[in-house]
Short mmCIF file of C-alpha atoms and ligand atoms in Angstrom, two decimals:
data_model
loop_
_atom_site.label_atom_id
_atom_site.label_comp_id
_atom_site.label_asym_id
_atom_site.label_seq_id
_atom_site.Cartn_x
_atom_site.Cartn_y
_atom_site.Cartn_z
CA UNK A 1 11.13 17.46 -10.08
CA UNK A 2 7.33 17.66 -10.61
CA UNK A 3 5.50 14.63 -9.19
CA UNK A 4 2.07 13.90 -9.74
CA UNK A 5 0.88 11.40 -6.52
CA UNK A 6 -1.96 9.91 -7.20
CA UNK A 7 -4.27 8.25 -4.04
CA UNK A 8 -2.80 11.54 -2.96
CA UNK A 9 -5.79 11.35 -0.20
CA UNK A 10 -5.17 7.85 1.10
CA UNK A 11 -3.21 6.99 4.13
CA UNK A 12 0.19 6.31 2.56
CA UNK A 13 -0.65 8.86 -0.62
CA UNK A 14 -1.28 12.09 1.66
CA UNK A 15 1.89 11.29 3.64
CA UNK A 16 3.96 10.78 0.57
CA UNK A 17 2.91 14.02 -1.14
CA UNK A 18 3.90 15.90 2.12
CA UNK A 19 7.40 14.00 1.97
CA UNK A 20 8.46 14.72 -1.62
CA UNK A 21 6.71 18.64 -1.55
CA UNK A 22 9.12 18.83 1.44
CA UNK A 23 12.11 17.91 0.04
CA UNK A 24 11.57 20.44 -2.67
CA UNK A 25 9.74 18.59 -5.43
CA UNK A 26 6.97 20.15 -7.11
CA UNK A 27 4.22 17.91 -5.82
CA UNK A 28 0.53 17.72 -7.08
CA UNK A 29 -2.03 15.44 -5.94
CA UNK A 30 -4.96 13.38 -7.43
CA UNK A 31 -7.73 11.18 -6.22
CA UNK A 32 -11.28 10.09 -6.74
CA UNK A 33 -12.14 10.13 -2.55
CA UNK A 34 -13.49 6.21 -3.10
CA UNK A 35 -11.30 5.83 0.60
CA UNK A 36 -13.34 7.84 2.37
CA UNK A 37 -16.20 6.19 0.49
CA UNK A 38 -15.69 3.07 1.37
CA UNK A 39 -15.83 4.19 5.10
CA UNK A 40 -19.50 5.04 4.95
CA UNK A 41 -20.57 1.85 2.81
CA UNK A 42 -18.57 -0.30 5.68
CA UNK A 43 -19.89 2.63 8.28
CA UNK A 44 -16.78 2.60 10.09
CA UNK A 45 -13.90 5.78 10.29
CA UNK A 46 -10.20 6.18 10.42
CA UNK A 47 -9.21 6.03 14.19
CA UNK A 48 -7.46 9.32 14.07
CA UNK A 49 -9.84 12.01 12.59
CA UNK A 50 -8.84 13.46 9.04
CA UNK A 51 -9.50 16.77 7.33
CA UNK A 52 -10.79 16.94 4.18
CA UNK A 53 -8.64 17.03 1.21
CA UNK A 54 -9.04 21.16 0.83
CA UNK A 55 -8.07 22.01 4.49
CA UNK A 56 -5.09 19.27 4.13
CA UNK A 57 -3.55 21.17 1.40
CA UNK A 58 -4.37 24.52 2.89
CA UNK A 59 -2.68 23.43 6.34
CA UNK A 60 0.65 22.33 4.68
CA UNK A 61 0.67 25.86 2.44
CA UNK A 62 0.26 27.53 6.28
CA UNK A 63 2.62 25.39 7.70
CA UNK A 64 5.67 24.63 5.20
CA UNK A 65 4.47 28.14 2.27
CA UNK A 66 4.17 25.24 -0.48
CA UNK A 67 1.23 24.56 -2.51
CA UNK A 68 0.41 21.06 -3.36
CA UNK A 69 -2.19 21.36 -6.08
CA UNK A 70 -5.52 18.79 -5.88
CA UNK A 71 -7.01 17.29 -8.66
CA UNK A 72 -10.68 15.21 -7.59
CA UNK A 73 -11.18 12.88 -9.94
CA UNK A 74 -10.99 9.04 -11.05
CA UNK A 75 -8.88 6.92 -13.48
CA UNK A 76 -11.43 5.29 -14.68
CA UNK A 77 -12.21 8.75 -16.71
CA UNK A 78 -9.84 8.73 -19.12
CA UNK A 79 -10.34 12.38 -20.39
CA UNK A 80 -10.04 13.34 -17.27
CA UNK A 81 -6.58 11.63 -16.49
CA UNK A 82 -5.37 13.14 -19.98
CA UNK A 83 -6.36 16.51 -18.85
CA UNK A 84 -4.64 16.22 -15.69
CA UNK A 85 -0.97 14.95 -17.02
CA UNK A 86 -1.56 17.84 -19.87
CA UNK A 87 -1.78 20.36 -17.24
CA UNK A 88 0.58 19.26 -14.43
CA UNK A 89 3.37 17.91 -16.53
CA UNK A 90 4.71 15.85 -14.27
CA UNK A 91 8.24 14.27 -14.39
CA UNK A 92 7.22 11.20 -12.17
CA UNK A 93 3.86 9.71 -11.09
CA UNK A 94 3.61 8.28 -8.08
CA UNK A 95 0.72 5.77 -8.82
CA UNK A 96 -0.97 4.51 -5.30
CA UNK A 97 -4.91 4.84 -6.43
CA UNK A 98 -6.38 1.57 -5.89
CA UNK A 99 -8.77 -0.08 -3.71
CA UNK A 100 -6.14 -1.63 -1.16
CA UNK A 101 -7.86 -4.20 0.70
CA UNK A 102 -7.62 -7.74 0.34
CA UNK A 103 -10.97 -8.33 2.38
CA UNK A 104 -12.92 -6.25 0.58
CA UNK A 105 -12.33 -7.62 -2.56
CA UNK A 106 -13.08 -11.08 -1.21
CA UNK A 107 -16.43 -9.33 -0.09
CA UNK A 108 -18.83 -10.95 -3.14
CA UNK A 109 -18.93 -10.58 -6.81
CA UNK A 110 -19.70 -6.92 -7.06
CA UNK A 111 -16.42 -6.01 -4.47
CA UNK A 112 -14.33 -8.59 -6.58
CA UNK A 113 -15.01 -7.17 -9.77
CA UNK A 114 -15.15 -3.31 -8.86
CA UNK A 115 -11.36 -3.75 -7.20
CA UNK A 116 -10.20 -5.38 -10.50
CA UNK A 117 -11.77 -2.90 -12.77
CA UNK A 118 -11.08 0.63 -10.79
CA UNK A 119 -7.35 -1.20 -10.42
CA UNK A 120 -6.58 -2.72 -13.67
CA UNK A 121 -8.52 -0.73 -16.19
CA UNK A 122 -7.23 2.91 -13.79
CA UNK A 123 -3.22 1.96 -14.69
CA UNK A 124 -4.35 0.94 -17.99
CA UNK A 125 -5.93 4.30 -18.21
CA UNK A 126 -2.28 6.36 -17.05
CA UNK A 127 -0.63 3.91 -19.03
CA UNK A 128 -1.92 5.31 -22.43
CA UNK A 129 -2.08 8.40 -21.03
CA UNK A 130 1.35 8.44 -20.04
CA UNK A 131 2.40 7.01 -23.57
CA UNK A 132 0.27 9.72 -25.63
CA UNK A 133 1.78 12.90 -23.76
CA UNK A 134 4.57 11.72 -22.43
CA UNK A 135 6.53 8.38 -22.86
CA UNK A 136 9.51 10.00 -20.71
CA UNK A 137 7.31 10.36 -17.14
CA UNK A 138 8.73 7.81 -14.75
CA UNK A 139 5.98 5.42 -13.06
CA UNK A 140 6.38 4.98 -9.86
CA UNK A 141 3.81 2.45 -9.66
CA UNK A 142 2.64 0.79 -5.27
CA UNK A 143 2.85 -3.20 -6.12
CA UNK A 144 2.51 -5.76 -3.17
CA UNK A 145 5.02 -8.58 -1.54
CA UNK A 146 1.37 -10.09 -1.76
CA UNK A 147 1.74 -10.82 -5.43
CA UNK A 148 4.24 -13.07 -5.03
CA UNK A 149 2.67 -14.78 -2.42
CA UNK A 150 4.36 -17.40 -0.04
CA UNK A 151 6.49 -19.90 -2.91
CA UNK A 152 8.42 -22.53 -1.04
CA UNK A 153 11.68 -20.67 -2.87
CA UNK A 154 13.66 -17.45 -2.24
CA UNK A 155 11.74 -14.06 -3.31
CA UNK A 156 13.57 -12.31 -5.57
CA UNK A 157 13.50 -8.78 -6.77
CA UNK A 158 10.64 -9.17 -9.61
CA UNK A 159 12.93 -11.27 -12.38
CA UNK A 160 14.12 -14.92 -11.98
CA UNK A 161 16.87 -16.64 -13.88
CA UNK A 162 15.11 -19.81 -15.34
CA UNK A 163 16.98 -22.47 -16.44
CA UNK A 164 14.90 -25.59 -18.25
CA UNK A 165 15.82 -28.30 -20.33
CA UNK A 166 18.98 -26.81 -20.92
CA UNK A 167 18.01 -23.59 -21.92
CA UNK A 168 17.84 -20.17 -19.64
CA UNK A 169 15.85 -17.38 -19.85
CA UNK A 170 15.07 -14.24 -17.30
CA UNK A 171 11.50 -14.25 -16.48
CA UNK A 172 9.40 -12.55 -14.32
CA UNK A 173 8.94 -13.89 -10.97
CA UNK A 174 5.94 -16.28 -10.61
CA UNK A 175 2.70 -15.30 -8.75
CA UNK A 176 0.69 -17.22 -6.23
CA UNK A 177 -1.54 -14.10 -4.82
CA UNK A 178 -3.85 -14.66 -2.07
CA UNK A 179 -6.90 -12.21 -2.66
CA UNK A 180 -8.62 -10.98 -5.72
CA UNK A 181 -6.93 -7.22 -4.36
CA UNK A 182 -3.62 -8.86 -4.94
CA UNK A 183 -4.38 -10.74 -8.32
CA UNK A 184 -4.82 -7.28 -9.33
CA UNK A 185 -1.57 -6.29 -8.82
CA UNK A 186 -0.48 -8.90 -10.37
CA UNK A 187 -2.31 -8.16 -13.52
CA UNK A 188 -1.19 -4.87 -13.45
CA UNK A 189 2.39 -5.46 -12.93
CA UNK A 190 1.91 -7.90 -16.53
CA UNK A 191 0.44 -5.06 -18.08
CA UNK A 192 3.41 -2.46 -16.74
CA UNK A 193 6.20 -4.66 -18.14
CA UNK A 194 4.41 -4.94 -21.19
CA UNK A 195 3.86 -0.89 -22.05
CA UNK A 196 7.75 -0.72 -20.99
CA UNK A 197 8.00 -3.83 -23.71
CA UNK A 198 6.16 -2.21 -26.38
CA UNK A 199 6.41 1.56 -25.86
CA UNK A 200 9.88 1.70 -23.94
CA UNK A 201 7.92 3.18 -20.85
CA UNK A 202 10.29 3.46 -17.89
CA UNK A 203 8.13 1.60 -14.82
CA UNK A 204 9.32 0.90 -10.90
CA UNK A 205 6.94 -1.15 -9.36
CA UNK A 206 7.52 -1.45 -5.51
CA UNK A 207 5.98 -4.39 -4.33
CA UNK A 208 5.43 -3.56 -0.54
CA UNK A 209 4.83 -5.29 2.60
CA UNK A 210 2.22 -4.31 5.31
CA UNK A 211 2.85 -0.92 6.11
CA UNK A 212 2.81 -0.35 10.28
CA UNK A 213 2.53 3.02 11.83
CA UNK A 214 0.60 6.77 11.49
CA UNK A 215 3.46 9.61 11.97
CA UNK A 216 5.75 11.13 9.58
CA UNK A 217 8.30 13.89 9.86
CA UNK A 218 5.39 16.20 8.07
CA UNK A 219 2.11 14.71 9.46
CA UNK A 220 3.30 15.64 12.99
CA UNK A 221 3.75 18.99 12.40
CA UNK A 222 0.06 20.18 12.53
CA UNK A 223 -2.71 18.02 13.82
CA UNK A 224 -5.18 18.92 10.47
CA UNK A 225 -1.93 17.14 8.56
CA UNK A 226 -2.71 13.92 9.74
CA UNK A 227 -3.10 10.73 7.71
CA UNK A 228 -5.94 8.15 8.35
CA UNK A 229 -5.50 5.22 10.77
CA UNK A 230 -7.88 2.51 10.23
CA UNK A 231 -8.47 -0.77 12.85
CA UNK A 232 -11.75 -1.95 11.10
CA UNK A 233 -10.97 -5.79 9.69
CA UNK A 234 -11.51 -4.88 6.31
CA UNK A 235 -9.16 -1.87 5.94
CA UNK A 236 -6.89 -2.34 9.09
CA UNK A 237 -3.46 -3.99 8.77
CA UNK A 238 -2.38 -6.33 11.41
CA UNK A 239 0.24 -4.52 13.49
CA UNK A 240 -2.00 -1.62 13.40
CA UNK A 241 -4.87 -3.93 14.42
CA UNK A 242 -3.14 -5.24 17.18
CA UNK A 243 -1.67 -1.93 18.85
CA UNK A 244 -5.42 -0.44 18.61
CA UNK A 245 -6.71 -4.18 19.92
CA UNK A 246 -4.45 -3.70 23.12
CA UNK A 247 -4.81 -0.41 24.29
CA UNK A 248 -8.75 -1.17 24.07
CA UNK A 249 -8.34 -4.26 26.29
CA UNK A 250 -9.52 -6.40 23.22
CA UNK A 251 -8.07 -9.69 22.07
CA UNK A 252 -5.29 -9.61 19.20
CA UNK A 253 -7.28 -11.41 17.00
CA UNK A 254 -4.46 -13.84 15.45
CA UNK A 255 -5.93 -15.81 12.69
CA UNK A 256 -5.02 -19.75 12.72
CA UNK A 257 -2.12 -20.21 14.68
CA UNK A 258 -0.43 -17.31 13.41
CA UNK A 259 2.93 -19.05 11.61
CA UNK A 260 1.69 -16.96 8.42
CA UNK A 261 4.97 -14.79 7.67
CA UNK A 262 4.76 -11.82 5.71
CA UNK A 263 7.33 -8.37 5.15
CA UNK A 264 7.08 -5.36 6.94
CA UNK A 265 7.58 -1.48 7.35
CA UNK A 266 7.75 1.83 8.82
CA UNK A 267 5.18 4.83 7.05
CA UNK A 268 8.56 6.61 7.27
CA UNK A 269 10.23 4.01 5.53
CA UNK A 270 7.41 4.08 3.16
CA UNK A 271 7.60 7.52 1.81
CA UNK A 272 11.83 7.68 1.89
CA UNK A 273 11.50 4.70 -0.72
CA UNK A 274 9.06 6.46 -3.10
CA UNK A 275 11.49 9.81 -2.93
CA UNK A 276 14.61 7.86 -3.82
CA UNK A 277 12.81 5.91 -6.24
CA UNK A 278 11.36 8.89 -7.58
CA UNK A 279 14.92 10.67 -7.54
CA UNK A 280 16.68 7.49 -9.04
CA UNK A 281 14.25 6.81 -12.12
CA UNK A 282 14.35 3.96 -14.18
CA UNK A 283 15.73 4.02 -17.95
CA UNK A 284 13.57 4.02 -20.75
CA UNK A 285 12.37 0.78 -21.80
CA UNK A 286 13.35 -0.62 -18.19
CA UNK A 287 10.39 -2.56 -16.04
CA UNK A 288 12.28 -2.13 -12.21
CA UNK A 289 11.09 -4.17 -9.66
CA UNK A 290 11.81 -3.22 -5.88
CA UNK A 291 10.77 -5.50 -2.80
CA UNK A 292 9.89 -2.62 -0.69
CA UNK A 293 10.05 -4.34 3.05
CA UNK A 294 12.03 -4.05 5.82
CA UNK A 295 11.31 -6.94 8.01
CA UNK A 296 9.71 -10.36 8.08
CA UNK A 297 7.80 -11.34 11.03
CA UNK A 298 4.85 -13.97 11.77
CA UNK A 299 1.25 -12.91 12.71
CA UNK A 300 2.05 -14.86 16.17
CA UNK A 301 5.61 -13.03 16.94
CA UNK A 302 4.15 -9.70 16.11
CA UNK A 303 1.44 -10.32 18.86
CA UNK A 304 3.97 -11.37 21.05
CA UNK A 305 5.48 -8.03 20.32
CA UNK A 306 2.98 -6.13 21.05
CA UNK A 307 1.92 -8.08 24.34
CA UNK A 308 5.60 -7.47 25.53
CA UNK A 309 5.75 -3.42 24.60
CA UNK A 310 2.43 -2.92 26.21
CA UNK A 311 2.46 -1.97 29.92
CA UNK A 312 -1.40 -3.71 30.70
CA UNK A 313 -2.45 -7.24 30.58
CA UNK A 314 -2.86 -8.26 26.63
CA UNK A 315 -4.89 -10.82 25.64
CA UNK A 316 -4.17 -13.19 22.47
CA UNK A 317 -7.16 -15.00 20.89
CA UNK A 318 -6.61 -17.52 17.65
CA UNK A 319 -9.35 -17.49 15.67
CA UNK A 320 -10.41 -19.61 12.87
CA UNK A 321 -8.62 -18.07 10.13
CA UNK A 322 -11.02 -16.60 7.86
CA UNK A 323 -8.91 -16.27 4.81
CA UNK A 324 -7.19 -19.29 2.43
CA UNK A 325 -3.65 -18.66 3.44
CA UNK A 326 -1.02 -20.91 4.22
CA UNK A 327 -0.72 -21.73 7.68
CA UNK A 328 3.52 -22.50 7.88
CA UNK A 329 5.79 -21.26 5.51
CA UNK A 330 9.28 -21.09 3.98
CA UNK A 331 9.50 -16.82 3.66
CA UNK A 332 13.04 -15.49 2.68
CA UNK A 333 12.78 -12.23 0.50
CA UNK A 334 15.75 -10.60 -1.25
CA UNK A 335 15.10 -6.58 -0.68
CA UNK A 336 18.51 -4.99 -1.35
CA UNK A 337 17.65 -2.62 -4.28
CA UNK A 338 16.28 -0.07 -2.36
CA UNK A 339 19.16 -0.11 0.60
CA UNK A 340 21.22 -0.07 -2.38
CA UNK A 341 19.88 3.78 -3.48
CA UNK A 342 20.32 4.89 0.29
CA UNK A 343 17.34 4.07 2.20
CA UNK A 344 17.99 3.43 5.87
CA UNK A 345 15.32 1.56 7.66
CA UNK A 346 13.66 2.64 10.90
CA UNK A 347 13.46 -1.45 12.02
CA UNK A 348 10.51 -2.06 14.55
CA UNK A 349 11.37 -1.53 17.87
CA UNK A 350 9.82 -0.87 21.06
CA UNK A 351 9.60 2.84 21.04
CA UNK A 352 7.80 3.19 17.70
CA UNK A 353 4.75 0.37 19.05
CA UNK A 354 4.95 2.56 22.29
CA UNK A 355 4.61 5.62 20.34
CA UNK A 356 1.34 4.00 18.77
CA UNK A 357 -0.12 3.39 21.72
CA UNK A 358 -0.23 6.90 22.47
CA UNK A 359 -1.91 7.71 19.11
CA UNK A 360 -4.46 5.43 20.06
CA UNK A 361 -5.21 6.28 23.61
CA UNK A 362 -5.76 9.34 22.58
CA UNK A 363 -8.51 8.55 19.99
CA UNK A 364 -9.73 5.11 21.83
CA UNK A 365 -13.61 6.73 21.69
CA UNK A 366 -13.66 6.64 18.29
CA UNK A 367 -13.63 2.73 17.89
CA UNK A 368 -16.68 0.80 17.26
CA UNK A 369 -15.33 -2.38 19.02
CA UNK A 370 -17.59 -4.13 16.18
CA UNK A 371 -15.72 -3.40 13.15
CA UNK A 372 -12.79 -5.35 15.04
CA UNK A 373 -14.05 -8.61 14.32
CA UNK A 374 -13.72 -10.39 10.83
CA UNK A 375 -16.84 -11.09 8.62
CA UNK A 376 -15.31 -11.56 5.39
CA UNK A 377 -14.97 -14.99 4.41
CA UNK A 378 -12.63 -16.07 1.58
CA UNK A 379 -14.60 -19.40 1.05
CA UNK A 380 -17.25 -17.13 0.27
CA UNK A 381 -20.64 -18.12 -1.30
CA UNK A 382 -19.40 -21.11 -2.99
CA UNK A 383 -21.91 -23.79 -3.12
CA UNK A 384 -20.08 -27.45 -2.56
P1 NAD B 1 -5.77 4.02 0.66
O1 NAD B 1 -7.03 3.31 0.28
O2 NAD B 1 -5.71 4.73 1.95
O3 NAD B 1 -5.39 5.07 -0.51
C1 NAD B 1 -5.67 4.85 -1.87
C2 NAD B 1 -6.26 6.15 -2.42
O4 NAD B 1 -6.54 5.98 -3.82
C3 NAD B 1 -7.57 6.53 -1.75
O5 NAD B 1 -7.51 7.85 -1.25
C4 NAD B 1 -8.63 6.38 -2.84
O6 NAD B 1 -9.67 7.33 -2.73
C5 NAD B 1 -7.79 6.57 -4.11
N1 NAD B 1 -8.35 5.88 -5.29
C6 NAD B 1 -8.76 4.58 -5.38
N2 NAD B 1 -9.22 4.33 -6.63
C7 NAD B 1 -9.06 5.48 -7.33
C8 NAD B 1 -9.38 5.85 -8.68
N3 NAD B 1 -9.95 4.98 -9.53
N4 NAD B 1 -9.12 7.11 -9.08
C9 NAD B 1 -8.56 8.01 -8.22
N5 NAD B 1 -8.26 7.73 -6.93
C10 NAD B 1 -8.52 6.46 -6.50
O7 NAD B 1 -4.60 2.94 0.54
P2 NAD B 1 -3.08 2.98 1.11
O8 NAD B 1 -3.02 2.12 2.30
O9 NAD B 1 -2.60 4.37 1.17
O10 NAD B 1 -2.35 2.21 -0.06
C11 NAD B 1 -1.88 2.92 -1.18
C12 NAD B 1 -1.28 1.96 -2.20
O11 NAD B 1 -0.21 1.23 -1.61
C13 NAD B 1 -2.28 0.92 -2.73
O12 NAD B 1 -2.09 0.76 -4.11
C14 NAD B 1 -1.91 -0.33 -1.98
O13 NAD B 1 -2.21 -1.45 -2.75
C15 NAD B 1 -0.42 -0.17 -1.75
N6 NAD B 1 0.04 -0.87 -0.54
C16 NAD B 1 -0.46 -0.52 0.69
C17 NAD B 1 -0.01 -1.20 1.83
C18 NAD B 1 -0.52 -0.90 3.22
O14 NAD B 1 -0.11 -1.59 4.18
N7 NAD B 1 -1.36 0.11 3.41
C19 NAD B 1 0.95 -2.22 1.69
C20 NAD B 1 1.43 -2.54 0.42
C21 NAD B 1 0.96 -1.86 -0.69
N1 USQ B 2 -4.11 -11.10 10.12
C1 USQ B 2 -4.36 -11.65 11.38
N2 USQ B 2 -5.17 -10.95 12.21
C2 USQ B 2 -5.75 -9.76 11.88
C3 USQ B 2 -5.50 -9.22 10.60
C4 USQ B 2 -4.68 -9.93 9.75
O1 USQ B 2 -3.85 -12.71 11.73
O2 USQ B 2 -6.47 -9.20 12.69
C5 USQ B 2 -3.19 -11.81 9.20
C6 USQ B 2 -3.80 -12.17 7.86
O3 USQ B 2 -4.44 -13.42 7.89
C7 USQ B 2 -2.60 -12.13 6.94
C8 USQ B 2 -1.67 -11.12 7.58
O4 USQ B 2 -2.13 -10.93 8.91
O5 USQ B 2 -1.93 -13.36 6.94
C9 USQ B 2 -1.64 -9.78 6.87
O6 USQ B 2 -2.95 -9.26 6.77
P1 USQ B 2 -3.22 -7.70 6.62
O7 USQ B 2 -4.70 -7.49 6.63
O8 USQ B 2 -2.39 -6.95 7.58
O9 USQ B 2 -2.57 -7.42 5.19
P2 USQ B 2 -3.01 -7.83 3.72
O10 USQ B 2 -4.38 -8.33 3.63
O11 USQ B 2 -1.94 -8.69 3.16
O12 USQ B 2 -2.99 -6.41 2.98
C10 USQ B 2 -2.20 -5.30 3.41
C11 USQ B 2 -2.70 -4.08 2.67
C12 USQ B 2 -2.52 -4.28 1.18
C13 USQ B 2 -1.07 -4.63 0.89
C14 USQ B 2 -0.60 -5.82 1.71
C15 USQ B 2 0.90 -6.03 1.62
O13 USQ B 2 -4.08 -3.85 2.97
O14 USQ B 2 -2.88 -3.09 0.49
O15 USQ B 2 -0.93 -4.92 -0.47
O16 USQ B 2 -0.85 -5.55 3.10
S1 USQ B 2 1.30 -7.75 1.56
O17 USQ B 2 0.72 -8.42 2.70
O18 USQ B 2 2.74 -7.83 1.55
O19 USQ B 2 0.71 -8.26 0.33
#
């Protein structure tokens, strides 16, 4: 198939281009750079150095003899996205180009309203563009277990059976997001049933947990193939956080008392999903939700984890949360569609934190032991 990524540069985007170019697909990629932007407004860098877009797609044409075409651009430029699906006539988009993090976008005004517009307005963008070249092209569009936030009711895939006063409907799920990132997602997801609604688009939107680890099948097979690893607390995910935290000798930084429960998985895991959703399209007209996770775990048992795998002395330090989260939760999320097409998770066990470790050791000079702390408030500026 031909399969237009686009983030194609980020660190689950690079990783997923090299997965589906390996496995034979024609693979293109597309992104704006904002990422690596975003590291020099914040003035921090991915833990593991990272080659510029060019030499990335060079290295892989050395190292596997397949191209993987690179389109710099942005959404937000709607001639250019055009252009691009025009040229590349793609079969599938994988859609991951969005500003990710829940912290920034609970930065100030300017943060909250730039991640809603590049997000929103970008898959509005590929959503006409998709429907004015070609209504076929599967999305494969990166959603978030965060949308759904933490109800006090099972998670189901996307859609749940209502019944009230008497009458029943199928609805889709309710949202209680927790950051302005993840009302995005929300919005967009609205917007993606909608276009498959109206214009019988076929849309899977893979609402995914907190992805954990750095090394794929691909990445490891030339260091310039690498995909970024980032520990600052604006960008960093928490088991990533905490392996970096504890090979530095630095508290795990658990905020609150860590009963906050949330879903989990493997980068591998990651980019499997995408190919077999990819490979497995939905049917015209159909908006397919997946609950791409693996594994639920609380912020406090993953620091336990960690303190356990690691051979030193690890430190665990409960901060005053600064998010609006809820502190204890009921959390039980249905995720069978994807098992259901074949995947086969890689659960989190020792050897894969141990194998971090050694990622990070190696690149431990690199950390500004600054950027670990959080300074991004979600009560924000609010006068009371
Ligand atoms: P990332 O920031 O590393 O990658 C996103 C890429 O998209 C970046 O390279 C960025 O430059 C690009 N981009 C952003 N806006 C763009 C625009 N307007 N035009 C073109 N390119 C643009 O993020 P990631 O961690 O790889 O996450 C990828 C996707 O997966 C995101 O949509 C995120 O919401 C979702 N997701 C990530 C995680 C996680 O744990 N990392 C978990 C669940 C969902
Ligand atoms: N947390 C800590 N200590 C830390 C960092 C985080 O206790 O040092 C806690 C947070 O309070 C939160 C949980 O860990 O309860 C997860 O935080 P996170 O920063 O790892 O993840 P989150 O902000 O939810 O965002 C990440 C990605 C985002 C993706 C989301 C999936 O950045 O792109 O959408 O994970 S999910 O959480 O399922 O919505």
């Amino acid at each position: 198939m031909r399969v237009l990524v686009l983030g194609g540069d980020g660190y689950l985007g690079w990783p997923t281009a090299l997965h589906l170019s390996d496995r034979g697909h024609d693979t293109a990629v597309l992104d704006n750079l904002a990422r690596r932007g975003y590291d020099r407004e914040l003035g921090v860098q991915s833990l593991v150095p990272i080659e510029d877009l060019e030499t990335r797609v060079a290295a892989w044409e050395e190292v596997s003899g397949r191209k993987i075409p690179a389109y710099t651009g942005d959404l937000l430029d709607a001639d250019f996205v055009y252009r691009v699906l025009r040229e590349f006539a793609p079969d599938a988009i994988v859609h991951f180009a969005e500003q990710r993090a829940a912290p920034y976008s609970m930065i100030d005004r300017e943060h909250a309203v730039y991640t809603q517009h590049n997000n929103v307005v970008g898959t509005l963008n590929l959503m006409y563009a998709i429907a004015e070249t070609n209504p076929d092209i599967h999305l494969v569009k990166l959603g978030t277990m965060g949308e759904y936030g933490t109800p006090n009711i099972d998670i189901e895939e996307g859609w749940l059976e209502v019944e009230h006063n008497g009458r029943k409907d199928r609805m889709l799920y309710p949202k209680k997001p927790g950051s302005f990132y993840h009302l995005s997602k929300v919005h967009d997801s609205h917007n993606l049933e909608f276009g498959c609604r109206i214009w019988g688009m076929r849309v899977t939107d893979l609402n995914q947990g907190v992805v954990y680890g750095q090394q794929t099948d691909q990445t490891v097979r030339d260091a310039r193939l690498a995909t970024r690893f980032d520990y600052d607390a604006v960008f960093g995910t928490v088991l990533n956080r905490f392996v970096i935290q504890a090979v530095l000798g630095e508290p795990l930084t658990v905020y609150g008392a860590g009963g906050q429960t949330r879903g989990f998985l493997d980068i591998r895991d990651t980019v499997e999903c995408i190919r077999l959703a990819v490979e497995n399209p939905a049917d015209a007209g159909e908006f397919r939700v997946f609950n791409q996770m693996t594994e639920s775990y609380s912020v406090s048992q993953l620091a336990a984890l960690v303190a356990e795998s690691f051979a030193g002395p690890v430190q665990v330090e409960h901060l005053e949360n600064p998010r609006i989260e809820q502190a204890e939760h009921y959390y039980n999320v249905k995720h069978t569609g994807l098992v259901g097409l074949g995947l086969q998770p890689h659960l989190l066990s020792e050897t894969l934190i141990e194998s971090m470790f050694d990622i990070v050791s190696a690149n431990k000079d690199r950390v500004d032991p600054a950027a670990l702390l959080p300074t991004v408030r979600w009560q924000g500026p609010l006068k009371r």
